[in-house]
Short mmCIF file of C-alpha atoms in Angstrom, two decimals:
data_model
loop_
_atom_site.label_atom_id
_atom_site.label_comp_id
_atom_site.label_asym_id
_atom_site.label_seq_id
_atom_site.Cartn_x
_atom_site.Cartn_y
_atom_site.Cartn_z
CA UNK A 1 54.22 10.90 25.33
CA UNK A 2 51.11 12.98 27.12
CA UNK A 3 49.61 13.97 23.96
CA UNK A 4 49.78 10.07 22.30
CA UNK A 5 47.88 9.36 25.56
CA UNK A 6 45.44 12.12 25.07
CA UNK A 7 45.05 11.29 21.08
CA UNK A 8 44.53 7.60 22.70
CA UNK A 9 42.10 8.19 25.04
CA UNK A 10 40.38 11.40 22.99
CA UNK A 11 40.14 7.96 20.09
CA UNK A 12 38.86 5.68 22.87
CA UNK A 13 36.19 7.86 23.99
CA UNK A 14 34.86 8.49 20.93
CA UNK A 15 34.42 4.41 20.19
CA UNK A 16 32.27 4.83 23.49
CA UNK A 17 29.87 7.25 23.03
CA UNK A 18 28.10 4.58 20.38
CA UNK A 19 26.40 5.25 17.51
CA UNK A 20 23.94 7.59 18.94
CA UNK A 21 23.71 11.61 18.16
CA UNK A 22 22.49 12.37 21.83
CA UNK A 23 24.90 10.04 23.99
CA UNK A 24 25.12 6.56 25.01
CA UNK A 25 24.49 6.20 28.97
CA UNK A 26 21.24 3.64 28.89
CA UNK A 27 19.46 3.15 31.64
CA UNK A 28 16.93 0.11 32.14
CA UNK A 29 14.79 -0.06 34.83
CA UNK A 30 14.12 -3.68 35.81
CA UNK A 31 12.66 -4.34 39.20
CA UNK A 32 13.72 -8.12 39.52
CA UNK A 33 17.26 -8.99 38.67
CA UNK A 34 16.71 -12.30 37.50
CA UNK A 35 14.38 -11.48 34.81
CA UNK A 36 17.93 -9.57 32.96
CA UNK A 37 19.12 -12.80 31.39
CA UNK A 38 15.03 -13.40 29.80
CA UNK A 39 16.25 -9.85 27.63
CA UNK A 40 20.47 -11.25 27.29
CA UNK A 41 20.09 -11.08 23.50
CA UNK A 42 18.63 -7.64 23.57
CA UNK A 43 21.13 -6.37 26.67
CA UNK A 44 23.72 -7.70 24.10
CA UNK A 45 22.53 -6.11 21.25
CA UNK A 46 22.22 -2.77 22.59
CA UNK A 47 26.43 -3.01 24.13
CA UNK A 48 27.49 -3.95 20.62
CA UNK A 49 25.97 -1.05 19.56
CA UNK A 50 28.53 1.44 22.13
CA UNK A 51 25.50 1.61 24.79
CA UNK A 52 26.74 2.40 28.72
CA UNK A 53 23.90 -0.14 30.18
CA UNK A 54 23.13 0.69 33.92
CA UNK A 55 20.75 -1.72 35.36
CA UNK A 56 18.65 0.04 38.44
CA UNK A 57 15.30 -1.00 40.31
CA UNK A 58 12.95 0.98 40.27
CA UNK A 59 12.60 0.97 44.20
CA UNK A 60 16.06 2.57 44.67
CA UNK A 61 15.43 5.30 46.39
CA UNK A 62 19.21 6.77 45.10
CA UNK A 63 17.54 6.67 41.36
CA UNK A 64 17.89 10.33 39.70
CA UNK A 65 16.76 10.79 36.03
CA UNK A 66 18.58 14.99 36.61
CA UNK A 67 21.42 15.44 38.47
CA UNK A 68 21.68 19.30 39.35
CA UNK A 69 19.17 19.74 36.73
CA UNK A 70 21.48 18.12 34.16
CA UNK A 71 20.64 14.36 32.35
CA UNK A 72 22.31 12.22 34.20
CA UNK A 73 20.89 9.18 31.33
CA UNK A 74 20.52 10.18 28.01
CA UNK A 75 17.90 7.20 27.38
CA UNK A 76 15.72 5.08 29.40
CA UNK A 77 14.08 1.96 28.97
CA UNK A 78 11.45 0.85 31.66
CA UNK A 79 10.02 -2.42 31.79
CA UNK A 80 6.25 -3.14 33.63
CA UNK A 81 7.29 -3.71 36.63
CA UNK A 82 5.21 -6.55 38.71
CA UNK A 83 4.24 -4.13 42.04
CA UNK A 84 1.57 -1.21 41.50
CA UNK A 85 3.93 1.83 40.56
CA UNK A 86 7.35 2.56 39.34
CA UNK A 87 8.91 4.71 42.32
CA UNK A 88 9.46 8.01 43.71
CA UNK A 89 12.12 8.86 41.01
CA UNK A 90 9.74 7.48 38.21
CA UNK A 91 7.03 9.84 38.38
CA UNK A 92 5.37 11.03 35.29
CA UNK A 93 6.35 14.64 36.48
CA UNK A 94 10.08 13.72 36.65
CA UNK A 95 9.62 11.55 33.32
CA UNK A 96 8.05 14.47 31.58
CA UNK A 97 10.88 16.86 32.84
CA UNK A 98 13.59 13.97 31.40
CA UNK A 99 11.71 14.60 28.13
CA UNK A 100 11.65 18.11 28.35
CA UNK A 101 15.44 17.88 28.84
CA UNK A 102 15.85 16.22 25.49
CA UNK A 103 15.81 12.50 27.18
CA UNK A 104 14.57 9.80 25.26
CA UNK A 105 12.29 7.20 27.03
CA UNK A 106 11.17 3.33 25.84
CA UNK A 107 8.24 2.22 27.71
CA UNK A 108 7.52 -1.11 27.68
CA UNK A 109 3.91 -2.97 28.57
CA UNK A 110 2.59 -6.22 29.22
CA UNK A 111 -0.44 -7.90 29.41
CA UNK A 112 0.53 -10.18 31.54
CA UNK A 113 0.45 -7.78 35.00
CA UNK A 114 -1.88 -5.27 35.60
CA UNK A 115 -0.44 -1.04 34.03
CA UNK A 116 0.33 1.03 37.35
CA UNK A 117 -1.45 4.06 37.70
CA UNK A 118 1.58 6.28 37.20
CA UNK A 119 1.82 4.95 33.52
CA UNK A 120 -1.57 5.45 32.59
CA UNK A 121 -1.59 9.04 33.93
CA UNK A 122 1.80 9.78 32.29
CA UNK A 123 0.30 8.42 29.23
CA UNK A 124 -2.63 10.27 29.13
CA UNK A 125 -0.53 13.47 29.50
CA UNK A 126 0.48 12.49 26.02
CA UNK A 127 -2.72 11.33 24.74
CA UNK A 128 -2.32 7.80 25.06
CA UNK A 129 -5.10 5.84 26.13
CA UNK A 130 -5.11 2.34 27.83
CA UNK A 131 -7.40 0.11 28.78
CA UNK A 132 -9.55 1.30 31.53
CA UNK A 133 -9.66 -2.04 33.65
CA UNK A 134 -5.25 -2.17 33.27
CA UNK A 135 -5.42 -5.91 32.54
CA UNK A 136 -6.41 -6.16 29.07
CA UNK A 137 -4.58 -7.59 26.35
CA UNK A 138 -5.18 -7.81 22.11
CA UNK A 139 -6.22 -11.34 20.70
CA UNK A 140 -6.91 -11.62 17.23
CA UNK A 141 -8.52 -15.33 16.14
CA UNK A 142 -7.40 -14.95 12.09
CA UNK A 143 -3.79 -13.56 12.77
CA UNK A 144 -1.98 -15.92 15.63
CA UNK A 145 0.57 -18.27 16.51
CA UNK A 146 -0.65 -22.14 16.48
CA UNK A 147 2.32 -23.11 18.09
CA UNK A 148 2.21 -21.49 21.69
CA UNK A 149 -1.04 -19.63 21.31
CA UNK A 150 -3.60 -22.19 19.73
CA UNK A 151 -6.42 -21.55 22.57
CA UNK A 152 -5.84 -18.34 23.71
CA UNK A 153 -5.08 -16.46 20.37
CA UNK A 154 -3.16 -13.86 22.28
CA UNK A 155 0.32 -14.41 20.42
CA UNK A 156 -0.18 -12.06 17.31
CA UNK A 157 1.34 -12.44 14.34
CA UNK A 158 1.73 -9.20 12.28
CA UNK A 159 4.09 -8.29 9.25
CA UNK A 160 6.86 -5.99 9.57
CA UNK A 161 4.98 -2.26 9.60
CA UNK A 162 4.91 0.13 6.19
CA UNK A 163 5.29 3.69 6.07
CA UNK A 164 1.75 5.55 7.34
CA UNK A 165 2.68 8.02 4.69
CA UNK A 166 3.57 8.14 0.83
CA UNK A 167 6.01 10.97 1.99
CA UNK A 168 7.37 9.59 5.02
CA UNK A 169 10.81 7.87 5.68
CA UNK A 170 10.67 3.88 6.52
CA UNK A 171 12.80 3.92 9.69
CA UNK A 172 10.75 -0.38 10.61
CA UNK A 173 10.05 -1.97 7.51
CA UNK A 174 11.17 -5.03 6.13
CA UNK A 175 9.02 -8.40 4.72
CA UNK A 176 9.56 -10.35 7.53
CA UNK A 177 6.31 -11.27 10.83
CA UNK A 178 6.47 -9.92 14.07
CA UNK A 179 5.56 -11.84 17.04
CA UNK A 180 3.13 -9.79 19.61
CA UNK A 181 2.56 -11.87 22.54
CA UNK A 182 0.14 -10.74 25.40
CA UNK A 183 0.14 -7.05 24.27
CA UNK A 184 -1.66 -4.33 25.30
CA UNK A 185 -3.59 -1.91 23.37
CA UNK A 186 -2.77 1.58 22.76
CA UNK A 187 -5.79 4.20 21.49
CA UNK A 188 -4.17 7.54 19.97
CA UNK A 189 -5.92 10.94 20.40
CA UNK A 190 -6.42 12.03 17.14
CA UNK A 191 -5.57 15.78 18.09
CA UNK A 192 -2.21 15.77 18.99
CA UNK A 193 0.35 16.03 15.52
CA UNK A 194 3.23 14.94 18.06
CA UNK A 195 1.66 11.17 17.94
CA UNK A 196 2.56 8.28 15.17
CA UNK A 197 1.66 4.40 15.86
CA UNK A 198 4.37 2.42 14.44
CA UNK A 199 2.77 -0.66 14.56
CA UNK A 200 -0.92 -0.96 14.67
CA UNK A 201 -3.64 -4.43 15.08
CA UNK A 202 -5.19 -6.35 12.23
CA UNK A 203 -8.87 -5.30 11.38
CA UNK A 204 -9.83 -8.71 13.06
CA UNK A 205 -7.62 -7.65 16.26
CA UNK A 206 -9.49 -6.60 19.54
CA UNK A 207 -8.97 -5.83 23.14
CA UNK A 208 -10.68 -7.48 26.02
CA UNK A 209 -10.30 -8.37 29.66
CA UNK A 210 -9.05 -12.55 29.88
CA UNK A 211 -10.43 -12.12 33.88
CA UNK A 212 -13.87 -11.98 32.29
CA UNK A 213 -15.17 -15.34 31.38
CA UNK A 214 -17.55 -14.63 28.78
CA UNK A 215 -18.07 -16.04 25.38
CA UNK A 216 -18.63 -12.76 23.26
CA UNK A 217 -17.18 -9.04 24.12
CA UNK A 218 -19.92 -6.78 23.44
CA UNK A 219 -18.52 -3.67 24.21
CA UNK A 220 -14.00 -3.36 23.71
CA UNK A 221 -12.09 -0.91 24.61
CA UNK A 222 -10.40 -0.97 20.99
CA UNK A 223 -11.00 -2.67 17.79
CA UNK A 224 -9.02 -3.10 14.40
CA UNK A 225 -6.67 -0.65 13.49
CA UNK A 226 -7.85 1.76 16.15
CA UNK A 227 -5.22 0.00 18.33
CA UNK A 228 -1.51 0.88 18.10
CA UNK A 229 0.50 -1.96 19.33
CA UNK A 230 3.64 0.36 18.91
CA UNK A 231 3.25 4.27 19.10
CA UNK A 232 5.86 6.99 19.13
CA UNK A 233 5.19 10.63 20.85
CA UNK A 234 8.25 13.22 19.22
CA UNK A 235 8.24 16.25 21.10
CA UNK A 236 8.52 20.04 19.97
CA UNK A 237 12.20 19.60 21.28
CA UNK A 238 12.49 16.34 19.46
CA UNK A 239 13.11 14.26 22.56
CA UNK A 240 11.15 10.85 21.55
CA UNK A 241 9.31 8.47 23.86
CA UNK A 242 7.65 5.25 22.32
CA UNK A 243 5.50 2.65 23.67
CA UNK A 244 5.94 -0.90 23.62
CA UNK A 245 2.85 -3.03 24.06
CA UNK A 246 4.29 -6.08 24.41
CA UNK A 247 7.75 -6.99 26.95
CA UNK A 248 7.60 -10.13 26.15
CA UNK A 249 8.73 -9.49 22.55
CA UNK A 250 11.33 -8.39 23.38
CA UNK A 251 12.76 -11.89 25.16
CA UNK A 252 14.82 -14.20 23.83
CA UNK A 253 12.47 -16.64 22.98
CA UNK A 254 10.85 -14.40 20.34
CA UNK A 255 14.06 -13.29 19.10
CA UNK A 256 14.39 -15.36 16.21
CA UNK A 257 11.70 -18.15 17.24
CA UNK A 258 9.25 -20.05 14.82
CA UNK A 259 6.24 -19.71 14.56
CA UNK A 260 3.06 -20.73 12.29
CA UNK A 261 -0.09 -19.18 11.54
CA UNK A 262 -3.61 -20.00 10.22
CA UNK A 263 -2.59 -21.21 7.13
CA UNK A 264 -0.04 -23.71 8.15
CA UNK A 265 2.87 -21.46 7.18
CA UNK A 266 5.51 -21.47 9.44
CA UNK A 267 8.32 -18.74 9.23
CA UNK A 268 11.05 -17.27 11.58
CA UNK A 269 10.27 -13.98 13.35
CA UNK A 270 11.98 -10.59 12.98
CA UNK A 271 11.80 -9.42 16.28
CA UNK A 272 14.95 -8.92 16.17
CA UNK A 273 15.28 -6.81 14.07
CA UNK A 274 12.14 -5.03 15.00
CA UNK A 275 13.84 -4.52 18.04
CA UNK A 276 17.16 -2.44 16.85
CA UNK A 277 15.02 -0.91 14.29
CA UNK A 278 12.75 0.46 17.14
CA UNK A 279 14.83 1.17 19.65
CA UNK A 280 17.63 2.79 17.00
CA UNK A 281 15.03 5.63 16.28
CA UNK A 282 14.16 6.31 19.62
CA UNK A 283 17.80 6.66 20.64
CA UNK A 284 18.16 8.78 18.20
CA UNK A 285 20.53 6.98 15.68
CA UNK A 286 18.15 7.48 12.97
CA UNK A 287 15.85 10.07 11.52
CA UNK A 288 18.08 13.35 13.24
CA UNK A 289 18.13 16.56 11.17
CA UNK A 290 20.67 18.94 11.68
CA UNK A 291 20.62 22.05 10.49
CA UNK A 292 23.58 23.48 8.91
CA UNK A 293 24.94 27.40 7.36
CA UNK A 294 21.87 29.36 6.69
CA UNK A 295 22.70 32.03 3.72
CA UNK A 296 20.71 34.78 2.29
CA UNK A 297 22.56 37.20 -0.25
CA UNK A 298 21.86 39.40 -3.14
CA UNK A 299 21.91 38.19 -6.70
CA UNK A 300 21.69 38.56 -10.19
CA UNK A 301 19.70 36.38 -12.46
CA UNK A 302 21.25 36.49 -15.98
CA UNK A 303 18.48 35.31 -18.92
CA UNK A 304 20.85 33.66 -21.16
CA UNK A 305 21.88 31.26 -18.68
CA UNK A 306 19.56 28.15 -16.67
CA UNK A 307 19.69 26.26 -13.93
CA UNK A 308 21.84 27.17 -11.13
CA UNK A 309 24.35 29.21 -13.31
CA UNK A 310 21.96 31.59 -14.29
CA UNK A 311 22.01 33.29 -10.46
CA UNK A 312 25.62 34.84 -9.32
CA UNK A 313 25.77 36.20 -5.68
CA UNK A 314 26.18 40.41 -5.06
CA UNK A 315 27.13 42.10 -1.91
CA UNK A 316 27.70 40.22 1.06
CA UNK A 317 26.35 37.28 2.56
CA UNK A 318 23.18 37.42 5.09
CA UNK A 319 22.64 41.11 5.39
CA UNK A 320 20.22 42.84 7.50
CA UNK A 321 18.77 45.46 4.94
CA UNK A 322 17.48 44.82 1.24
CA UNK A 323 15.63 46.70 -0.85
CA UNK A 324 11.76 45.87 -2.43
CA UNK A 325 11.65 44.44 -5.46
CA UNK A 326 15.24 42.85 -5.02
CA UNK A 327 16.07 39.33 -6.30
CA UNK A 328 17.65 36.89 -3.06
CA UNK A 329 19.03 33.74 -2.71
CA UNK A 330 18.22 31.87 0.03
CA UNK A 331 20.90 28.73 1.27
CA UNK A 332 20.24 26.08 4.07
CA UNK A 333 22.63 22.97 4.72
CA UNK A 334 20.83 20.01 6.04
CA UNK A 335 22.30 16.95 7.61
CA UNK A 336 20.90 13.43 8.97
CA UNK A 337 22.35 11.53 11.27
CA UNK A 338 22.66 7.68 10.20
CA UNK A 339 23.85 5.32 12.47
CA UNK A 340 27.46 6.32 12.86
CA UNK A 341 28.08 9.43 10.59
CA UNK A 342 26.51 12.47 9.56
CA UNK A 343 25.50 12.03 5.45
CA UNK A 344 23.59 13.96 3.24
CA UNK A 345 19.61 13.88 3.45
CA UNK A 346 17.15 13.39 0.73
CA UNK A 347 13.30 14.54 0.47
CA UNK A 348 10.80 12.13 -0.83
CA UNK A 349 9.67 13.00 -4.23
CA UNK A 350 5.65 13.13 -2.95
CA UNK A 351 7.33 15.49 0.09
CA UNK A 352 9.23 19.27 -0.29
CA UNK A 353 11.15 21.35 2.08
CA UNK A 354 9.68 24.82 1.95
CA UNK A 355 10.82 28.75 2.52
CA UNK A 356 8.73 30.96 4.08
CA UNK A 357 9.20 34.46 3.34
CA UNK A 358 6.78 36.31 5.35
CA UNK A 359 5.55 39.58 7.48
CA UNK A 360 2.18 38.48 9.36
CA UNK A 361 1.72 36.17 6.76
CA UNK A 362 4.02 34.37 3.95
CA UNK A 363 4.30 36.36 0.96
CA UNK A 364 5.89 33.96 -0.61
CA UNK A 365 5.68 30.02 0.12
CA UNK A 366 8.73 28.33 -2.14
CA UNK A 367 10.14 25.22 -2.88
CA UNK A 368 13.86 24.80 -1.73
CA UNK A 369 15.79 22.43 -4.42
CA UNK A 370 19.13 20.49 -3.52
CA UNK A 371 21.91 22.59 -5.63
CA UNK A 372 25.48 21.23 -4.37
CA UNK A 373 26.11 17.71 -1.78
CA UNK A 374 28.97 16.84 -0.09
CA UNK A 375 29.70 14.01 2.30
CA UNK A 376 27.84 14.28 5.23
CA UNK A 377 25.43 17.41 3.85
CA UNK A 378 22.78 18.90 1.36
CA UNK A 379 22.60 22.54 0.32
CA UNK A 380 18.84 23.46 -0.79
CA UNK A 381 18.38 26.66 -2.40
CA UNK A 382 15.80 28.84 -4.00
CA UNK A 383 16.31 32.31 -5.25
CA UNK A 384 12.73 34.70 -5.77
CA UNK A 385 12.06 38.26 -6.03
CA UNK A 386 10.84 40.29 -2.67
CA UNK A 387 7.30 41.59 -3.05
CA UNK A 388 6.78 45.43 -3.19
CA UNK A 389 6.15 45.63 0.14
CA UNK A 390 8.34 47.14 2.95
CA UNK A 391 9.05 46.21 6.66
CA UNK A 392 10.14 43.70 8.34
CA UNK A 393 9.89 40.20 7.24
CA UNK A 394 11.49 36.52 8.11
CA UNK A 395 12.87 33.66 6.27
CA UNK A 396 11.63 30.50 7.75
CA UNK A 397 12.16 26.98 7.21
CA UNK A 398 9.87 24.56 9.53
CA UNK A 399 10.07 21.27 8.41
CA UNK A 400 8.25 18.63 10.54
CA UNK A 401 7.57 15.56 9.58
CA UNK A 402 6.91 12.51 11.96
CA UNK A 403 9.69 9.74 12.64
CA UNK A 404 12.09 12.79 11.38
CA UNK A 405 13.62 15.71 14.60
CA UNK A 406 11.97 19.39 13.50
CA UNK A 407 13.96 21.94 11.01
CA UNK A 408 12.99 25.15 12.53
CA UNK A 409 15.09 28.41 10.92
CA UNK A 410 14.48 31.69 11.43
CA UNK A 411 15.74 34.67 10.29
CA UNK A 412 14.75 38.33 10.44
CA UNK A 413 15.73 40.98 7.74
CA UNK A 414 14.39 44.65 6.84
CA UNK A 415 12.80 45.47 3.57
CA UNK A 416 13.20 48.88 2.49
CA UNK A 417 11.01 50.90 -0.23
CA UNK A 418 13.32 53.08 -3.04
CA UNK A 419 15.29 55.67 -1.75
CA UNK A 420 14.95 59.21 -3.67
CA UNK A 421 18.08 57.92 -6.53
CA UNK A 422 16.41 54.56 -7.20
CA UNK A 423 13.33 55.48 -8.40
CA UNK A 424 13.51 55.14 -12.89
CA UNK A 425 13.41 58.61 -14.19
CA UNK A 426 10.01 59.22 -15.80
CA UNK A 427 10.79 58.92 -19.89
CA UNK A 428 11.77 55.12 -18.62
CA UNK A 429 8.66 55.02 -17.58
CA UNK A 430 6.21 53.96 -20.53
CA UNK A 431 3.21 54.62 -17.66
CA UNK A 432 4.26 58.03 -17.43
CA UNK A 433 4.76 59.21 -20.89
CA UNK A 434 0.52 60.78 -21.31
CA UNK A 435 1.23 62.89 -18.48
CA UNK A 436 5.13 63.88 -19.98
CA UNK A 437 3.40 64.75 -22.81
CA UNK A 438 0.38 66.90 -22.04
CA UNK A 439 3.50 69.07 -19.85
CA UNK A 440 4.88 69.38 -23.33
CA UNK A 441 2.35 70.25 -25.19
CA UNK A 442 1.09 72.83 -22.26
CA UNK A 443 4.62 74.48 -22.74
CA UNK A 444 4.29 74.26 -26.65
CA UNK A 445 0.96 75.93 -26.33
CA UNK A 446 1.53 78.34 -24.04
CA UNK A 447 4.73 79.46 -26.18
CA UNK A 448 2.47 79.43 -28.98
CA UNK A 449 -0.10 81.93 -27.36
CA UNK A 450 2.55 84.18 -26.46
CA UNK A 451 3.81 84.37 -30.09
CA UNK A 452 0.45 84.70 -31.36
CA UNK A 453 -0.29 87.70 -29.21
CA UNK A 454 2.86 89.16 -29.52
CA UNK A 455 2.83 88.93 -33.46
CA UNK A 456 -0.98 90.53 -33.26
CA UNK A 457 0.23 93.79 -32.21
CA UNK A 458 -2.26 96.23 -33.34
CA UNK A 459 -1.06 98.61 -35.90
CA UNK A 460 -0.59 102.53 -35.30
CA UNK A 461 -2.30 104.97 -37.01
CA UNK A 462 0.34 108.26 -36.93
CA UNK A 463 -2.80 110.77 -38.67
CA UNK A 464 -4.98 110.30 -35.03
CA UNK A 465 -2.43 109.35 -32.95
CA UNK A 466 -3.62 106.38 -31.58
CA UNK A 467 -3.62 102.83 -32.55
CA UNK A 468 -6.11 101.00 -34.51
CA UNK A 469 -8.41 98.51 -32.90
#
């Protein structure tokens, strides 16, 4: 009877951790309780989705991101609260030690109440810059909701975002329009490799300050596409924090809402969707690599044979000592993480996962091609011949692409140079044969002179008793 309780509650508590590869305690931080039930849909989204939801204010003085330097949350959303700062347990040191401890964080804005000074200086510790004067918001007069934004223009209206790169993943697409109500503007340092917008302005978009009553803005913070409405910061330890410019779409009056723009079209929103799609990545249910067996082995290529056949494995697997000039197979199993299950990955065609076989630098640089899947991994594989060069090198896989956590392998071996049997004897080698021959033909002369000489004996001469010269 104890272990059908066990199996039971062993089944159970797997049905709770939700769908997410790093755990499923949320935490939101809300400072007034009665603004929960504005975010219901969203609450309820995230529970059907196996999230532990702890509501906490951010003035609780009992609030602890690390307890005995362990998580105690494995995510966090915080929403802009309406005082000046977020706490003593919210500073951006203790928010940038939750990250370092492989916590994921949603930040949320609004343009509706001014950014506390603890956001913008944990933002600019990732290279996120807002607006200087912390009440700006983005209005954009071509791309806006007529319905409950037809004099300020601050409601924008922006299609579902497409992939930055030919060779990225789409974790947020879709053909649907995003509503962006009072959102605030996001400018990305263009030096960090860590930082992706997710969702940036129309070319008409641009920031200003609604406090100042003027007619024209001469001089924005941001313009166009320079502003990221959406951004997404993916650490070395792939811990992921994202910023939300806008709260408000996140309510339940955007969820789902209608809305019309310029042209008279009217259409329902997919904030919604936005919403899981954004907040699924960030909790890590999409776009996590895992990395897998890692083989390197001997092997034999035989010519009369392509394609994976023609390579058959010698020796043993990963050993620590090969020899120059040696062909090896190198092995890595991937996995991604999608939604509820481990599966097998796939790299864009414009994208390639690369070995590294280097010293100081790569000798070689080489594609690695899926040979064999299964049902929750990928094996990619490459075989290559190791330079004529001995010491000690590394295979290395780093694979880092944004939206997607890192692939870093490593792995040291020794390269050798011939020992005294390897080497070819010389008639094998074709190099060698001038110098083979000029030793014979040395020996053949030298026998030669020594026959001559001895055959040119002078003869004796028996009447004087001496020899003849």
């Amino acid at each position: 009877m104890r272990w059908l309780l066990s199996l039971l509650l062993i089944s159970v508590s797997s049905l709770v951790h939700g769908l997410s590869s790093s755990g499923s305690r949320l935490l939101i931080v809300i400072e007034e309780a009665a603004e929960q039930e504005k975010y219901s849909q969203f609450w309820s989204d995230l529970r059907g989705r196996g999230f532990l939801i702890t509501f906490e204010s951010p003035k609780n003085e009992k609030l602890a991101l690390l307890k005995h330097d362990e998580l105690a949350f494995d995510h966090v959303i915080i929403l802009p609260p309406k005082s000046k700062g977020l706490g003593p347990a919210l500073t951006p040191k203790f928010l940038l030690d939750f990250v370092n401890k492989n916590g994921n964080i949603l930040l949320a804005l609004s343009g509706e109440s001014s950014t506390p000074t603890a956001i913008s200086s944990l933002l600019l510790e990732l290279d996120i810059q807002l607006p200087p004067d912390r009440t700006s918001l983005v209005v954009d007069h071509f791309n806006y909701d007529t319905i409950s934004a037809s004099e300020k223009h601050d409601v924008l209206l922006l299609p579902q975002p497409s992939s930055v790169r030919t060779d990225l993943r789409q974790f947020f697409g879709g053909n649907r329009i995003i509503a962006f109500p009072r959102a605030v503007a996001q400018e990305l340092g263009n030096l960090s490799p860590l930082l992706t917008p997710i969702l940036q302005a129309d070319t008409t978009a641009y920031s200003y300050n609604p406090k100042e009553e003027v007619d024209t803005v001469e001089d924005p913070f941001a313009t166009g596409s320079q502003i990221a409405l959406v951004s997404a910061m993916q650490a070395r330890n792939s811990a992921r924090f994202t910023v939300l410019g806008s709260v408000e779409a996140l309510e339940n009056v955007w969820f789902d809402a209608s809305v019309q723009g310029v042209q008279g079209s009217k259409s329902k929103t997919a904030n919604r969707e936005f919403a899981r799609q954004l907040t699924e990545w960030t909790f890590k249910e999409t776009g996590v690599l895992k990395v897998g067996r890692v083989e390197h082995h001997l092997s034999a290529i035989e010519q009369d044979k392509s394609g994976n056949n023609s390579v058959s494995e010698l020796g043993s697997l990963n050993p620590k000592i090969y020899r120059v000039k040696n062909d090896v197979t190198f092995i890595v199993e991937l996995s991604e993480y999608t939604h509820t299950h481990w599966s097998p990955p796939t790299i864009p065609a414009s994208d390639a996962l690369q070995l590294e076989f280097s010293m100081l630098s790569p000798f070689h640089r080489l594609a690695l091609l899926p040979v064999q899947f299964t049902a929750n991994s990928t094996f990619y594989s490459t075989t290559f011949t190791l330079p004529d060069q001995h010491g000690i090198f590394a295979f290395k896989v780093n694979y880092k692409r944004p939206f997607l956590t890192g692939v870093d392998v490593k792995q040291e071996v020794t390269v050798r140079h011939f020992a005294h049997d390897e080497w070819p004897r010389s008639w094998m080698i074709s190099g060698g044969w001038v110098w083979i021959a000029g030793i014979w033909v040395t020996i053949a002369g030298w026998v030669a002179f020594v026959a001559i000489w001895l055959w040119s004996e002078p003869a004796y001469d028996a009447a004087r008793g001496k020899k003849i010269q």
